[in-house]
Amino acid sequence: MKGVRPHTKLPIFVKLSPNVADIRPIVKAAQESGADALVIANTYRAMKIDIRKQRSVLGRVSGGFSGPAIKPMTLALVYQAYEVADIPIIGCGGISVWQDAIEYFLAGATAIQVGCINFTEPLAMPNIIRGVDNYLQDMGYESLSQIIGLAHQNNNE
């Protein structure tokens, strides 16, 4: 990060690995090094073994695990990161429906990144956007910014 920052005025988004015990020190280090935003998180280290061939089926020993199953774990990372972050957080991992997006915003994400669901549901993004808009209206909010990190406040009541 420190080597890149002096060479560009473009925003630098740092995608953090979820394969850590505590993401907060990494968030602080990324900020101090000049990151403009954080993307949380990349895929989880995973493996699958073919029990007949008795070796990994991934071609390599391990690979990346993504999709809906990782959402609760990644959501927790976004929540933790928000506690120490002074820069925007882009939450990603397991977002399939608008309710998933709302959870990420409530945990502290200022934006979301949607991946896997787009392979099977081409209208996922329009549906997510429409659902988020409807939620905000139904809950009486004028702006998405009003709910970012709100779970932190409500969990402390």
GROMACS .gro file of C-alpha atoms in nm:
model
  157
    1MET     CA    1   0.000   0.000   0.000
    2LYS     CA    2   0.265   0.250   0.103
    3GLY     CA    3   0.453   0.184  -0.220
    4VAL     CA    4   0.146   0.242  -0.437
    5ARG     CA    5  -0.007   0.552  -0.275
    6PRO     CA    6   0.264   0.800  -0.389
    7HIS     CA    7   0.221   0.692  -0.752
    8THR     CA    8  -0.151   0.753  -0.796
    9LYS     CA    9  -0.422   0.999  -0.710
   10LEU     CA   10  -0.683   0.737  -0.796
   11PRO     CA   11  -0.880   0.585  -0.508
   12ILE     CA   12  -0.729   0.266  -0.371
   13PHE     CA   13  -0.971   0.001  -0.247
   14VAL     CA   14  -0.811  -0.277  -0.042
   15LYS     CA   15  -0.981  -0.617  -0.045
   16LEU     CA   16  -0.922  -0.791   0.287
   17SER     CA   17  -0.894  -1.162   0.348
   18PRO     CA   18  -1.146  -1.318   0.584
   19ASN     CA   19  -0.889  -1.578   0.689
   20VAL     CA   20  -0.779  -1.391   1.000
   21ALA     CA   21  -0.847  -1.417   1.373
   22ASP     CA   22  -0.926  -1.044   1.412
   23ILE     CA   23  -0.980  -0.811   1.118
   24ARG     CA   24  -0.958  -0.487   1.319
   25PRO     CA   25  -0.576  -0.452   1.323
   26ILE     CA   26  -0.571  -0.514   0.948
   27VAL     CA   27  -0.837  -0.247   0.895
   28LYS     CA   28  -0.629   0.000   1.095
   29ALA     CA   29  -0.313  -0.087   0.901
   30ALA     CA   30  -0.488  -0.045   0.565
   31GLN     CA   31  -0.621   0.295   0.669
   32GLU     CA   32  -0.284   0.411   0.800
   33SER     CA   33  -0.121   0.302   0.474
   34GLY     CA   34  -0.353   0.524   0.270
   35ALA     CA   35  -0.643   0.302   0.162
   36ASP     CA   36  -0.948   0.498   0.049
   37ALA     CA   37  -1.194   0.213   0.108
   38LEU     CA   38  -1.205  -0.146   0.225
   39VAL     CA   39  -1.367  -0.441   0.050
   40ILE     CA   40  -1.464  -0.710   0.300
   41ALA     CA   41  -1.405  -0.990   0.221
   42ASN     CA   42  -1.239  -1.217  -0.026
   43THR     CA   43  -1.318  -1.589  -0.043
   44TYR     CA   44  -1.260  -1.823   0.248
   45ARG     CA   45  -0.988  -2.083   0.220
   46ALA     CA   46  -1.160  -2.414   0.155
   47MET     CA   47  -1.100  -2.766   0.035
   48LYS     CA   48  -1.289  -3.067  -0.099
   49ILE     CA   49  -1.140  -3.415  -0.124
   50ASP     CA   50  -1.245  -3.685  -0.367
   51ILE     CA   51  -1.264  -3.990  -0.140
   52ARG     CA   52  -1.210  -4.234  -0.429
   53LYS     CA   53  -0.905  -4.059  -0.576
   54GLN     CA   54  -0.801  -3.948  -0.227
   55ARG     CA   55  -0.693  -3.601  -0.335
   56SER     CA   56  -0.825  -3.251  -0.369
   57VAL     CA   57  -1.088  -3.205  -0.640
   58LEU     CA   58  -0.993  -2.841  -0.690
   59GLY     CA   59  -0.684  -2.898  -0.899
   60ARG     CA   60  -0.486  -2.730  -0.625
   61VAL     CA   61  -0.481  -2.831  -0.262
   62SER     CA   62  -0.730  -2.562  -0.165
   63GLY     CA   63  -0.935  -2.288  -0.322
   64GLY     CA   64  -1.180  -2.011  -0.245
   65PHE     CA   65  -1.524  -2.071  -0.094
   66SER     CA   66  -1.793  -1.812  -0.168
   67GLY     CA   67  -2.168  -1.777  -0.205
   68PRO     CA   68  -2.459  -1.761   0.040
   69ALA     CA   69  -2.295  -1.987   0.299
   70ILE     CA   70  -2.027  -1.729   0.382
   71LYS     CA   71  -2.265  -1.439   0.452
   72PRO     CA   72  -2.293  -1.477   0.833
   73MET     CA   73  -1.914  -1.495   0.871
   74THR     CA   74  -1.844  -1.204   0.637
   75LEU     CA   75  -2.123  -0.997   0.790
   76ALA     CA   76  -1.950  -1.038   1.127
   77LEU     CA   77  -1.624  -0.913   0.973
   78VAL     CA   78  -1.797  -0.603   0.833
   79TYR     CA   79  -1.948  -0.541   1.176
   80GLN     CA   80  -1.605  -0.567   1.342
   81ALA     CA   81  -1.436  -0.352   1.078
   82TYR     CA   82  -1.694  -0.076   1.121
   83GLU     CA   83  -1.592  -0.044   1.486
   84VAL     CA   84  -1.248   0.089   1.384
   85ALA     CA   85  -1.287   0.205   1.023
   86ASP     CA   86  -1.278   0.570   0.925
   87ILE     CA   87  -1.311   0.493   0.553
   88PRO     CA   88  -1.594   0.336   0.351
   89ILE     CA   89  -1.652  -0.038   0.370
   90ILE     CA   90  -1.780  -0.236   0.073
   91GLY     CA   91  -1.943  -0.553   0.204
   92CYS     CA   92  -1.947  -0.865  -0.009
   93GLY     CA   93  -2.007  -1.231   0.037
   94GLY     CA   94  -2.329  -1.422   0.005
   95ILE     CA   95  -2.557  -1.138  -0.098
   96SER     CA   96  -2.848  -1.294  -0.288
   97VAL     CA   97  -3.153  -1.086  -0.195
   98TRP     CA   98  -3.227  -0.733  -0.077
   99GLN     CA   99  -3.251  -0.845   0.287
  100ASP     CA  100  -2.887  -0.956   0.271
  101ALA     CA  101  -2.788  -0.612   0.145
  102ILE     CA  102  -2.979  -0.443   0.429
  103GLU     CA  103  -2.795  -0.660   0.683
  104TYR     CA  104  -2.460  -0.547   0.541
  105PHE     CA  105  -2.564  -0.180   0.555
  106LEU     CA  106  -2.686  -0.218   0.915
  107ALA     CA  107  -2.353  -0.383   1.004
  108GLY     CA  108  -2.161  -0.085   0.862
  109ALA     CA  109  -2.110  -0.133   0.489
  110THR     CA  110  -2.148   0.185   0.286
  111ALA     CA  111  -2.182  -0.015  -0.035
  112ILE     CA  112  -2.212  -0.378  -0.140
  113GLN     CA  113  -2.059  -0.602  -0.403
  114VAL     CA  114  -2.272  -0.881  -0.549
  115GLY     CA  115  -2.117  -1.177  -0.726
  116CYS     CA  116  -2.226  -1.541  -0.732
  117ILE     CA  117  -2.602  -1.485  -0.754
  118ASN     CA  118  -2.554  -1.307  -1.087
  119PHE     CA  119  -2.459  -1.641  -1.245
  120THR     CA  120  -2.797  -1.795  -1.171
  121GLU     CA  121  -3.027  -1.494  -1.134
  122PRO     CA  122  -2.972  -1.224  -1.399
  123LEU     CA  123  -3.224  -0.990  -1.235
  124ALA     CA  124  -3.065  -1.013  -0.892
  125MET     CA  125  -2.924  -0.660  -0.891
  126PRO     CA  126  -3.241  -0.480  -1.004
  127ASN     CA  127  -3.436  -0.683  -0.746
  128ILE     CA  128  -3.188  -0.599  -0.470
  129ILE     CA  129  -3.191  -0.228  -0.556
  130ARG     CA  130  -3.571  -0.219  -0.566
  131GLY     CA  131  -3.596  -0.411  -0.239
  132VAL     CA  132  -3.352  -0.178  -0.062
  133ASP     CA  133  -3.543   0.127  -0.187
  134ASN     CA  134  -3.874  -0.022  -0.069
  135TYR     CA  135  -3.728  -0.109   0.271
  136LEU     CA  136  -3.598   0.243   0.323
  137GLN     CA  137  -3.935   0.390   0.228
  138ASP     CA  138  -4.132   0.142   0.443
  139MET     CA  139  -3.908   0.213   0.743
  140GLY     CA  140  -3.936   0.590   0.700
  141TYR     CA  141  -3.578   0.662   0.594
  142GLU     CA  142  -3.495   0.925   0.334
  143SER     CA  143  -3.145   0.801   0.259
  144LEU     CA  144  -2.941   0.483   0.272
  145SER     CA  145  -2.683   0.667   0.480
  146GLN     CA  146  -2.932   0.677   0.769
  147ILE     CA  147  -2.907   0.301   0.827
  148ILE     CA  148  -2.533   0.247   0.779
  149GLY     CA  149  -2.396   0.099   1.101
  150LEU     CA  150  -2.732   0.124   1.277
  151ALA     CA  151  -2.699  -0.227   1.423
  152HIS     CA  152  -2.410  -0.099   1.636
  153GLN     CA  153  -2.630   0.162   1.799
  154ASN     CA  154  -2.922  -0.075   1.843
  155ASN     CA  155  -2.706  -0.355   1.985
  156ASN     CA  156  -2.586  -0.119   2.258
  157GLU     CA  157  -2.932  -0.022   2.378
   0.00000   0.00000   0.00000
